[in-house]
């Protein structure tokens, strides 16, 4: 009797699945109310739907489905040599900022690196909020377009690359721009990038990074200039 009843129940369920695919999906992947957490309900005849339905998931559309190419970042070989030099100067964290451009094809490129006034230790790097306005003013007086200062970079020293809870808290609460590129790296030369868009629609995207190949090392003149940049950040 139990076998016959189970076969009958299975047959009825299969019939409903074939007649109502949405109901079948709801049986396999139960729909839950986002507020109460209770399972939703759907009536294919009358659209009775007190708890709501869920279709699809959030993802970045690609190629012919997208209105533009996905964002990606390029780092020239000379910029990479300079950035890696800064990473190797200390086993603790270090803060670096970058002037960055974006073309119509959503290709981002770091044009120049600067060292903002900051304090750092093994666990975090914090901008010097008192000295930062004077530092920005000095950049503008030297002819720099600070509107392009939209790339924040910091090193995790000898640790792995990831965006820590402190990093996320800084991104969420301390950013005043409409978009910003964030990069975390380490002394092994690993990089992780993200693009955060704050207006008009808040959105965070993983940002692929391409570093141009180079067999060169920093020249004596380059290293001298980079050391001067490091020292200048302490003068504000």
XYZ file of C-alpha atoms in Angstrom:
236
model
C 0.000 0.000 0.000
C 2.776 2.403 0.882
C 4.505 1.693 -2.448
C 1.322 2.355 -4.416
C 0.677 5.554 -2.459
C 4.234 6.763 -3.015
C 4.019 6.034 -6.744
C 0.715 7.905 -6.932
C 2.150 10.901 -5.097
C 5.224 10.865 -7.335
C 3.039 10.681 -10.438
C 0.924 13.617 -9.319
C 4.038 15.630 -8.534
C 5.543 14.890 -11.963
C 2.314 15.917 -13.641
C 2.318 19.236 -11.794
C 5.963 19.752 -12.707
C 5.270 19.308 -16.403
C 2.217 21.555 -16.239
C 3.797 24.327 -14.164
C 7.596 24.705 -14.450
C 7.627 27.615 -12.002
C 5.939 25.457 -9.371
C 8.511 22.723 -10.071
C 11.357 25.179 -9.491
C 9.652 26.344 -6.322
C 9.539 22.738 -5.075
C 13.218 22.152 -5.775
C 14.414 25.635 -4.718
C 11.887 26.875 -2.116
C 11.134 30.592 -2.335
C 11.475 32.470 0.960
C 10.137 35.814 1.977
C 13.118 38.165 2.271
C 11.715 39.790 5.406
C 10.061 36.987 7.385
C 12.099 34.091 6.008
C 8.914 32.069 5.468
C 8.419 29.956 2.370
C 6.512 31.653 -0.421
C 3.415 30.426 -2.285
C 2.486 30.577 -5.962
C -0.782 29.741 -7.721
C -0.348 29.374 -11.464
C -4.041 29.993 -12.159
C -4.468 33.306 -10.374
C -0.938 34.523 -9.686
C -1.555 34.278 -5.949
C 1.808 35.267 -4.535
C 1.752 36.570 -0.936
C 5.420 35.899 -0.205
C 7.151 36.833 -3.455
C 9.211 34.941 -6.017
C 12.887 35.065 -6.898
C 14.267 34.741 -10.435
C 17.928 34.844 -11.482
C 20.916 36.283 -9.625
C 23.165 39.314 -9.812
C 26.126 39.093 -12.194
C 28.094 41.294 -14.583
C 26.834 40.794 -18.132
C 29.509 40.194 -20.750
C 30.116 40.675 -24.474
C 26.906 40.959 -26.559
C 24.711 41.123 -23.435
C 26.515 44.186 -22.069
C 26.364 47.864 -23.031
C 30.123 48.189 -22.406
C 33.156 46.013 -21.731
C 33.807 44.991 -18.171
C 36.260 47.229 -16.270
C 39.916 46.144 -16.128
C 43.097 47.833 -14.972
C 46.497 48.064 -16.625
C 49.714 48.830 -14.736
C 52.659 49.877 -16.888
C 55.992 48.251 -16.177
C 57.528 51.477 -14.824
C 54.578 51.996 -12.466
C 54.878 48.385 -11.314
C 58.606 48.746 -10.581
C 57.887 51.806 -8.460
C 54.976 50.186 -6.626
C 56.927 47.028 -5.879
C 59.827 49.155 -4.623
C 57.501 50.732 -2.061
C 56.144 47.329 -1.034
C 59.667 46.033 -0.429
C 60.751 48.947 1.753
C 58.927 47.699 4.819
C 57.476 44.422 6.155
C 54.543 46.423 7.529
C 51.708 47.964 5.572
C 52.262 51.047 3.426
C 49.769 53.419 1.778
C 50.127 54.550 -1.850
C 47.779 56.645 -4.001
C 47.500 56.732 -7.765
C 46.354 59.110 -10.475
C 44.146 56.986 -12.680
C 42.330 57.431 -15.991
C 39.471 55.567 -17.665
C 38.788 55.447 -21.389
C 35.478 54.852 -23.200
C 36.207 51.111 -23.278
C 36.314 50.929 -19.448
C 40.082 50.439 -19.449
C 41.612 51.944 -16.318
C 45.278 52.905 -16.168
C 47.447 54.169 -13.315
C 49.408 57.160 -14.618
C 51.409 58.174 -11.552
C 51.975 57.118 -7.950
C 52.256 59.374 -4.907
C 52.746 58.664 -1.209
C 50.149 60.327 1.042
C 50.969 61.202 4.666
C 50.021 58.176 6.732
C 50.948 55.978 9.646
C 51.309 52.210 9.340
C 52.136 49.088 11.275
C 51.909 45.343 10.725
C 48.108 45.380 10.812
C 46.885 48.576 9.151
C 47.728 51.837 7.398
C 45.848 55.035 8.226
C 45.902 58.367 6.418
C 46.989 61.354 8.479
C 43.735 63.297 8.332
C 45.362 66.454 9.723
C 48.141 66.539 7.117
C 46.114 65.226 4.165
C 44.471 68.563 3.118
C 47.862 70.331 2.989
C 49.255 67.419 0.969
C 46.407 67.689 -1.554
C 46.900 71.442 -1.773
C 50.607 70.943 -2.521
C 49.749 68.511 -5.319
C 47.365 71.020 -6.889
C 49.927 73.824 -6.668
C 52.438 71.594 -8.451
C 50.000 71.253 -11.362
C 48.475 67.855 -10.539
C 44.811 67.193 -11.285
C 43.666 65.756 -7.964
C 40.317 64.786 -9.520
C 42.241 61.834 -11.011
C 43.470 60.725 -7.584
C 41.075 57.791 -7.514
C 43.286 54.797 -6.740
C 44.051 53.721 -3.181
C 46.739 51.060 -2.784
C 48.119 49.473 0.343
C 50.421 46.575 1.076
C 49.821 43.719 3.488
C 53.552 43.262 3.889
C 54.352 39.541 4.032
C 50.698 38.546 4.478
C 48.204 37.401 1.863
C 46.175 39.831 -0.247
C 42.537 40.331 0.723
C 40.232 43.157 1.754
C 39.986 42.978 5.524
C 36.986 44.157 7.572
C 38.946 47.342 8.361
C 39.566 47.872 4.639
C 35.868 47.439 3.888
C 34.897 49.802 6.675
C 37.214 52.457 5.221
C 35.839 51.967 1.703
C 32.239 52.211 2.861
C 32.535 55.139 5.254
C 35.493 57.291 4.213
C 35.090 57.556 0.427
C 33.754 60.880 -0.865
C 34.173 60.180 -4.606
C 31.609 58.765 -7.015
C 33.953 55.858 -7.843
C 37.260 54.560 -6.552
C 39.744 51.815 -7.408
C 41.241 49.930 -4.467
C 44.245 47.600 -4.664
C 45.878 45.491 -1.975
C 49.286 43.905 -2.605
C 52.171 42.287 -0.759
C 55.929 41.732 -0.905
C 55.434 38.585 -3.006
C 54.119 40.751 -5.819
C 50.516 39.600 -5.503
C 47.723 42.068 -6.258
C 43.960 42.137 -5.739
C 41.807 44.901 -7.201
C 38.253 46.156 -6.878
C 36.158 48.981 -8.323
C 33.603 50.581 -6.020
C 30.934 52.808 -7.572
C 29.045 54.948 -5.076
C 26.723 57.035 -7.257
C 24.290 56.967 -8.906
C 23.993 53.221 -8.094
C 26.196 51.742 -5.339
C 28.043 48.782 -6.833
C 31.254 46.849 -6.132
C 33.115 44.942 -8.841
C 36.166 42.721 -8.826
C 38.769 44.427 -11.008
C 41.183 42.294 -13.053
C 44.718 43.715 -13.210
C 47.230 43.338 -16.041
C 50.849 44.239 -15.287
C 52.964 44.869 -18.372
C 55.965 42.522 -18.609
C 59.417 43.962 -18.051
C 62.915 42.571 -17.632
C 64.191 45.878 -16.250
C 64.876 46.833 -12.665
C 64.653 50.273 -11.153
C 67.521 52.515 -12.254
C 69.570 54.536 -9.764
C 67.760 57.679 -10.857
C 64.339 56.049 -10.404
C 65.210 54.674 -6.967
C 66.473 58.094 -5.879
C 63.210 59.689 -6.983
C 61.130 57.001 -5.232
C 63.047 57.481 -1.990
C 62.407 61.225 -2.192
C 58.668 60.530 -2.574
C 58.720 58.415 0.547
C 60.487 61.135 2.517
C 58.242 63.908 1.221
C 55.153 62.208 2.694
C 56.615 62.775 6.170
C 57.003 66.531 5.661
C 53.300 67.373 6.017
